[in-house]
């Protein structure tokens, strides 16, 4: 495991009373590359969602039979042999298509905007990794699209890039800090250490999320694909 002074992943995310949605890409204590994505919701409609895990994608779907809402229902994960994109909105599939076609991630995210939900302007958060058939994970990038201070109609990309992650290292990003009453947009990547197996990290993060707002969380071994996914979900009707 790499020596690191970075805060522990579970500890730092547990300090956020209402993190909103979040993405993590990392390598656990044994070196296994993993991804995490979770949903929370303040409104009843936001809590009426579930994760539909497919062979190479994860869809956030409505559980109530109500109308579709592009800000709530979207593709959260796209994965192929060579690329992985995880995010919180309809930017995921276009980004996946661009990087698959050869566009560098940093260029592919330039035209992504924050969500049109004033006055919050929720960041669109996205993580990317280039994959190899042997399970390697390189060119790990995490980005948040947030308003430009003083120019709220314009977006800027806060992107962090790591050429490679060692065992025990991760990059994480959430949409919010603050609490559920006054969620504060974040969209800033953080470095965090991981000293356990990814399955344990997923369970601890799910437990740490406020039960009133948590909706679903998925974690999976990147090399093995979505067939290894562990999903935690809010009980139906809760």
Short mmCIF file of C-alpha atoms in Angstrom, two decimals:
data_model
loop_
_atom_site.label_atom_id
_atom_site.label_comp_id
_atom_site.label_asym_id
_atom_site.label_seq_id
_atom_site.Cartn_x
_atom_site.Cartn_y
_atom_site.Cartn_z
CA UNK A 1 0.00 0.00 0.00
CA UNK A 2 1.30 3.44 -0.92
CA UNK A 3 2.36 5.68 1.93
CA UNK A 4 0.02 8.64 2.02
CA UNK A 5 -0.90 11.52 4.27
CA UNK A 6 -4.26 11.82 2.50
CA UNK A 7 -7.32 11.51 4.74
CA UNK A 8 -9.19 8.22 4.81
CA UNK A 9 -11.92 7.95 2.17
CA UNK A 10 -14.70 6.83 4.51
CA UNK A 11 -13.69 9.35 7.17
CA UNK A 12 -13.64 12.37 4.88
CA UNK A 13 -16.91 11.53 3.13
CA UNK A 14 -18.60 10.70 6.44
CA UNK A 15 -17.96 14.28 7.54
CA UNK A 16 -20.27 15.57 4.79
CA UNK A 17 -23.76 15.65 6.24
CA UNK A 18 -25.34 15.80 2.80
CA UNK A 19 -22.84 14.89 0.04
CA UNK A 20 -25.54 14.55 -2.62
CA UNK A 21 -24.24 12.25 -5.33
CA UNK A 22 -20.67 11.00 -5.38
CA UNK A 23 -18.08 9.16 -7.44
CA UNK A 24 -14.90 7.38 -6.36
CA UNK A 25 -12.22 5.73 -8.48
CA UNK A 26 -9.39 4.03 -6.65
CA UNK A 27 -7.35 1.00 -5.74
CA UNK A 28 -8.13 -0.73 -2.48
CA UNK A 29 -5.65 -2.09 0.04
CA UNK A 30 -4.94 -5.15 -2.15
CA UNK A 31 -4.50 -3.09 -5.32
CA UNK A 32 -7.88 -3.94 -6.84
CA UNK A 33 -9.18 -1.11 -9.00
CA UNK A 34 -12.72 -0.16 -8.03
CA UNK A 35 -15.45 2.39 -8.70
CA UNK A 36 -18.21 3.67 -6.43
CA UNK A 37 -21.27 5.75 -7.24
CA UNK A 38 -24.12 6.76 -4.95
CA UNK A 39 -27.39 8.67 -4.93
CA UNK A 40 -29.14 10.62 -2.21
CA UNK A 41 -32.37 12.56 -2.42
CA UNK A 42 -34.07 15.32 -0.47
CA UNK A 43 -37.43 15.13 -2.28
CA UNK A 44 -39.79 12.17 -2.46
CA UNK A 45 -39.28 12.03 -6.25
CA UNK A 46 -35.50 11.88 -5.84
CA UNK A 47 -35.82 9.02 -3.38
CA UNK A 48 -38.06 7.05 -5.77
CA UNK A 49 -35.13 5.81 -7.86
CA UNK A 50 -33.14 2.63 -8.33
CA UNK A 51 -29.98 1.46 -10.10
CA UNK A 52 -30.49 -0.85 -13.08
CA UNK A 53 -27.17 -2.71 -13.48
CA UNK A 54 -26.54 -3.94 -17.03
CA UNK A 55 -23.57 -5.68 -18.65
CA UNK A 56 -21.71 -2.48 -19.56
CA UNK A 57 -23.85 0.29 -18.09
CA UNK A 58 -25.75 1.40 -14.99
CA UNK A 59 -29.00 3.34 -15.39
CA UNK A 60 -30.63 5.49 -12.73
CA UNK A 61 -34.34 4.79 -13.19
CA UNK A 62 -37.64 5.94 -11.74
CA UNK A 63 -39.32 3.57 -9.29
CA UNK A 64 -42.66 5.35 -9.01
CA UNK A 65 -44.06 5.19 -12.54
CA UNK A 66 -44.02 8.97 -12.74
CA UNK A 67 -42.67 11.16 -15.55
CA UNK A 68 -39.02 10.94 -16.50
CA UNK A 69 -36.76 13.76 -15.37
CA UNK A 70 -33.37 14.15 -17.06
CA UNK A 71 -31.87 15.53 -13.86
CA UNK A 72 -32.91 12.44 -11.90
CA UNK A 73 -32.95 9.62 -14.46
CA UNK A 74 -29.84 9.03 -16.54
CA UNK A 75 -26.96 6.71 -17.38
CA UNK A 76 -24.48 6.79 -14.48
CA UNK A 77 -21.88 4.28 -15.74
CA UNK A 78 -20.56 3.26 -19.15
CA UNK A 79 -17.74 0.73 -19.39
CA UNK A 80 -15.94 -1.09 -22.19
CA UNK A 81 -12.70 -3.03 -22.36
CA UNK A 82 -10.76 0.22 -22.78
CA UNK A 83 -12.75 2.98 -21.05
CA UNK A 84 -14.80 3.72 -17.95
CA UNK A 85 -16.96 6.81 -17.37
CA UNK A 86 -18.98 7.37 -14.19
CA UNK A 87 -21.07 10.47 -13.49
CA UNK A 88 -24.26 12.07 -12.26
CA UNK A 89 -26.13 13.00 -15.42
CA UNK A 90 -26.72 12.97 -19.13
CA UNK A 91 -23.10 13.92 -19.80
CA UNK A 92 -21.96 10.32 -19.21
CA UNK A 93 -22.88 8.73 -22.55
CA UNK A 94 -21.65 11.61 -24.77
CA UNK A 95 -18.36 11.66 -22.84
CA UNK A 96 -18.00 7.91 -23.19
CA UNK A 97 -18.55 8.18 -26.94
CA UNK A 98 -16.00 10.99 -27.25
CA UNK A 99 -13.22 9.23 -25.35
CA UNK A 100 -13.96 5.99 -27.18
CA UNK A 101 -13.47 7.93 -30.44
CA UNK A 102 -10.08 9.14 -29.21
CA UNK A 103 -10.81 12.54 -27.65
CA UNK A 104 -8.77 13.13 -24.47
CA UNK A 105 -10.99 13.38 -21.40
CA UNK A 106 -9.84 16.89 -20.53
CA UNK A 107 -10.95 18.08 -23.97
CA UNK A 108 -14.18 16.05 -23.92
CA UNK A 109 -15.46 17.72 -20.73
CA UNK A 110 -14.93 21.31 -21.83
CA UNK A 111 -18.50 21.95 -22.96
CA UNK A 112 -20.21 20.31 -19.96
CA UNK A 113 -22.32 22.67 -17.87
CA UNK A 114 -23.62 22.46 -14.32
CA UNK A 115 -27.24 21.41 -13.83
CA UNK A 116 -29.93 24.02 -14.63
CA UNK A 117 -31.40 23.97 -11.13
CA UNK A 118 -31.10 27.52 -9.73
CA UNK A 119 -30.28 28.72 -7.19
CA UNK A 120 -28.08 25.72 -6.36
CA UNK A 121 -26.59 24.98 -9.81
CA UNK A 122 -25.62 21.43 -8.89
CA UNK A 123 -22.21 20.46 -10.30
CA UNK A 124 -22.05 17.76 -12.94
CA UNK A 125 -19.40 15.38 -11.65
CA UNK A 126 -17.62 12.84 -13.83
CA UNK A 127 -14.79 10.35 -13.43
CA UNK A 128 -12.83 8.61 -16.19
CA UNK A 129 -10.21 5.87 -16.40
CA UNK A 130 -8.40 4.29 -19.32
CA UNK A 131 -8.45 0.50 -18.93
CA UNK A 132 -6.36 -2.41 -20.17
CA UNK A 133 -7.40 -6.00 -20.74
CA UNK A 134 -5.11 -7.01 -17.85
CA UNK A 135 -7.08 -4.86 -15.44
CA UNK A 136 -4.77 -1.87 -15.49
CA UNK A 137 -6.25 1.56 -14.77
CA UNK A 138 -4.39 4.65 -16.00
CA UNK A 139 -5.12 8.27 -16.88
CA UNK A 140 -7.60 8.55 -14.03
CA UNK A 141 -9.46 11.87 -14.18
CA UNK A 142 -12.15 13.39 -11.97
CA UNK A 143 -13.93 16.57 -12.99
CA UNK A 144 -16.66 18.86 -11.70
CA UNK A 145 -18.51 21.42 -13.84
CA UNK A 146 -19.34 24.41 -11.64
CA UNK A 147 -20.34 28.08 -12.18
CA UNK A 148 -17.55 30.59 -12.68
CA UNK A 149 -17.42 32.86 -9.60
CA UNK A 150 -18.96 36.18 -10.57
CA UNK A 151 -20.12 34.79 -13.95
CA UNK A 152 -22.82 32.33 -12.93
CA UNK A 153 -24.01 31.77 -16.49
CA UNK A 154 -20.67 30.23 -17.43
CA UNK A 155 -19.19 26.91 -16.34
CA UNK A 156 -15.65 25.96 -15.50
CA UNK A 157 -14.18 22.48 -15.25
CA UNK A 158 -12.30 21.58 -12.08
CA UNK A 159 -10.35 18.54 -13.23
CA UNK A 160 -7.78 16.44 -11.39
CA UNK A 161 -5.67 13.93 -13.30
CA UNK A 162 -3.57 11.05 -11.97
CA UNK A 163 -1.47 9.11 -14.46
CA UNK A 164 -1.86 6.07 -12.23
CA UNK A 165 -3.19 5.19 -8.79
CA UNK A 166 -1.29 2.94 -6.39
CA UNK A 167 -2.77 0.54 -3.85
CA UNK A 168 -4.60 2.48 -1.17
CA UNK A 169 -5.16 5.61 -3.27
CA UNK A 170 -8.40 7.08 -4.59
CA UNK A 171 -9.91 10.17 -6.17
CA UNK A 172 -13.39 11.16 -5.01
CA UNK A 173 -15.87 13.92 -5.80
CA UNK A 174 -19.33 14.84 -4.52
CA UNK A 175 -21.95 17.30 -5.69
CA UNK A 176 -22.41 18.96 -2.29
CA UNK A 177 -20.98 19.81 1.07
CA UNK A 178 -23.12 21.28 3.83
CA UNK A 179 -26.42 19.85 5.02
CA UNK A 180 -29.67 18.90 3.32
CA UNK A 181 -31.36 22.18 4.24
CA UNK A 182 -28.67 24.31 2.64
CA UNK A 183 -26.66 22.09 0.26
CA UNK A 184 -23.49 23.82 -0.87
CA UNK A 185 -22.20 22.93 -4.35
CA UNK A 186 -18.82 21.23 -4.30
CA UNK A 187 -17.59 19.59 -7.51
CA UNK A 188 -14.03 19.58 -6.17
CA UNK A 189 -11.98 16.38 -6.38
CA UNK A 190 -10.18 15.13 -3.30
CA UNK A 191 -7.38 12.64 -2.73
CA UNK A 192 -8.24 10.00 -0.15
CA UNK A 193 -6.59 6.88 1.19
CA UNK A 194 -8.20 3.42 1.22
CA UNK A 195 -7.01 0.89 3.80
CA UNK A 196 -9.64 -1.83 3.32
CA UNK A 197 -11.20 -3.97 0.60
CA UNK A 198 -13.49 -2.05 -1.74
CA UNK A 199 -16.52 -4.10 -0.66
CA UNK A 200 -15.96 -2.98 2.94
CA UNK A 201 -15.52 0.61 1.84
CA UNK A 202 -18.81 0.46 -0.08
CA UNK A 203 -20.65 -0.93 2.95
CA UNK A 204 -19.19 1.66 5.30
CA UNK A 205 -20.01 4.53 2.97
CA UNK A 206 -23.58 3.32 2.61
CA UNK A 207 -23.90 3.10 6.39
CA UNK A 208 -22.43 6.59 6.77
CA UNK A 209 -24.99 8.19 4.45
CA UNK A 210 -27.94 9.71 6.30
CA UNK A 211 -30.71 7.04 6.17
CA UNK A 212 -33.31 9.76 5.60
CA UNK A 213 -31.76 10.73 2.27
CA UNK A 214 -29.76 7.79 0.96
CA UNK A 215 -31.16 6.10 -2.15
CA UNK A 216 -28.63 3.68 -3.63
CA UNK A 217 -24.92 2.92 -3.87
CA UNK A 218 -23.01 0.70 -6.29
CA UNK A 219 -19.43 -0.52 -6.10
CA UNK A 220 -17.60 -2.81 -8.49
CA UNK A 221 -14.24 -4.31 -9.39
CA UNK A 222 -13.21 -2.43 -12.53
CA UNK A 223 -11.19 -5.31 -14.02
CA UNK A 224 -14.02 -7.79 -13.51
CA UNK A 225 -16.74 -5.43 -14.70
CA UNK A 226 -20.28 -4.78 -13.58
CA UNK A 227 -20.93 -8.45 -13.01
CA UNK A 228 -19.09 -7.99 -9.71
CA UNK A 229 -21.27 -5.07 -8.61
CA UNK A 230 -22.38 -4.75 -5.01
CA UNK A 231 -25.54 -2.65 -4.72
CA UNK A 232 -27.00 -1.14 -1.56
CA UNK A 233 -30.50 0.23 -1.93
CA UNK A 234 -33.19 1.99 0.05
CA UNK A 235 -36.03 -0.44 0.85
CA UNK A 236 -39.02 -0.01 -1.46
CA UNK A 237 -41.55 2.39 -0.02
CA UNK A 238 -39.20 3.61 2.70
#
